[in-house]
GROMACS .gro file of C-alpha atoms in nm:
model
   78
    1MET     CA    1   9.485   9.324  12.102
    2THR     CA    2   9.418   9.621  11.880
    3LEU     CA    3   9.336   9.943  12.058
    4GLN     CA    4   9.093  10.182  11.889
    5TRP     CA    5   9.314  10.486  11.831
    6GLU     CA    6   9.163  10.830  11.784
    7THR     CA    7   9.374  11.108  11.635
    8LEU     CA    8   9.354  11.414  11.857
    9ASP     CA    9   9.639  11.588  11.672
   10ALA     CA   10   9.842  11.393  11.415
   11GLN     CA   11  10.158  11.579  11.515
   12THR     CA   12  10.130  11.542  11.892
   13CYS     CA   13   9.858  11.314  12.034
   14TYR     CA   14   9.662  10.991  11.983
   15ASN     CA   15   9.418  10.844  12.234
   16ALA     CA   16   9.258  10.501  12.284
   17PRO     CA   17   9.019  10.375  12.552
   18ALA     CA   18   9.199  10.140  12.791
   19PRO     CA   19   9.050   9.790  12.815
   20ILE     CA   20   8.916   9.835  13.170
   21PHE     CA   21   8.905  10.209  13.239
   22GLY     CA   22   9.090  10.527  13.158
   23SER     CA   23   9.277  10.581  12.835
   24ILE     CA   24   9.610  10.514  12.670
   25ARG     CA   25   9.776  10.818  12.518
   26VAL     CA   26  10.058  10.829  12.265
   27GLU     CA   27  10.186  11.183  12.275
   28ARG     CA   28  10.480  11.413  12.243
   29TYR     CA   29  10.544  11.766  12.354
   30GLY     CA   30  10.667  11.922  12.033
   31ALA     CA   31  10.726  11.823  11.670
   32ASP     CA   32  11.095  11.748  11.732
   33ARG     CA   33  11.038  11.542  12.049
   34PRO     CA   34  11.011  11.161  12.081
   35TRP     CA   35  10.676  10.990  12.142
   36GLN     CA   36  10.569  10.866  12.487
   37VAL     CA   37  10.308  10.612  12.595
   38ASN     CA   38  10.101  10.730  12.891
   39TRP     CA   39   9.797  10.609  13.083
   40SER     CA   40   9.538  10.855  13.210
   41ILE     CA   41   9.213  10.898  13.396
   42PRO     CA   42   9.052  11.236  13.464
   43GLY     CA   43   9.290  11.429  13.688
   44TYR     CA   44   9.582  11.181  13.667
   45CYS     CA   45   9.838  11.084  13.404
   46ALA     CA   46  10.149  10.865  13.430
   47ALA     CA   47  10.390  10.684  13.201
   48LEU     CA   48  10.262  10.344  13.093
   49ILE     CA   49  10.591  10.251  12.926
   50GLU     CA   50  10.920  10.397  13.046
   51HIS     CA   51  11.065  10.434  12.698
   52GLU     CA   52  11.043  10.694  12.422
   53PHE     CA   53  10.977  10.612  12.056
   54PRO     CA   54  11.083  10.782  11.732
   55THR     CA   55  10.739  10.746  11.569
   56ALA     CA   56  10.377  10.742  11.683
   57THR     CA   57  10.325  10.409  11.505
   58GLU     CA   58  10.604  10.244  11.704
   59ALA     CA   59  10.462  10.386  12.027
   60MET     CA   60  10.111  10.260  11.945
   61LEU     CA   61  10.240   9.911  11.864
   62ALA     CA   62  10.436   9.905  12.190
   63ALA     CA   63  10.124  10.013  12.382
   64GLU     CA   64   9.921   9.733  12.222
   65LYS     CA   65  10.189   9.473  12.303
   66HIS     CA   66  10.211   9.602  12.661
   67ILE     CA   67   9.832   9.586  12.714
   68HIS     CA   68   9.811   9.241  12.552
   69ALA     CA   69  10.088   9.105  12.777
   70ALA     CA   70   9.931   9.256  13.090
   71LEU     CA   71   9.589   9.107  13.009
   72ASN     CA   72   9.743   8.765  12.937
   73THR     CA   73   9.928   8.773  13.269
   74TYR     CA   74   9.607   8.864  13.450
   75LEU     CA   75   9.409   8.587  13.277
   76GLU     CA   76   9.678   8.329  13.354
   77GLN     CA   77   9.665   8.420  13.724
   78SER     CA   78   9.285   8.403  13.741
   0.00000   0.00000   0.00000
């Protein structure tokens, strides 16, 4: 699954709509910090993947793999 990434700030934040609701955020809190993958809805944000990444591209690919695996698991159980 390819998420539709929007660049909010190329140095610190990318955002993509989550498949069901909310959004997936690839972000970091400073130019020298690692990238994180978070999930958010208005008023709430939490880590989607408990791992940090050296590049935004690696974080986005990990987010896509994570979402793809979660959707496959859901579909297999349905």
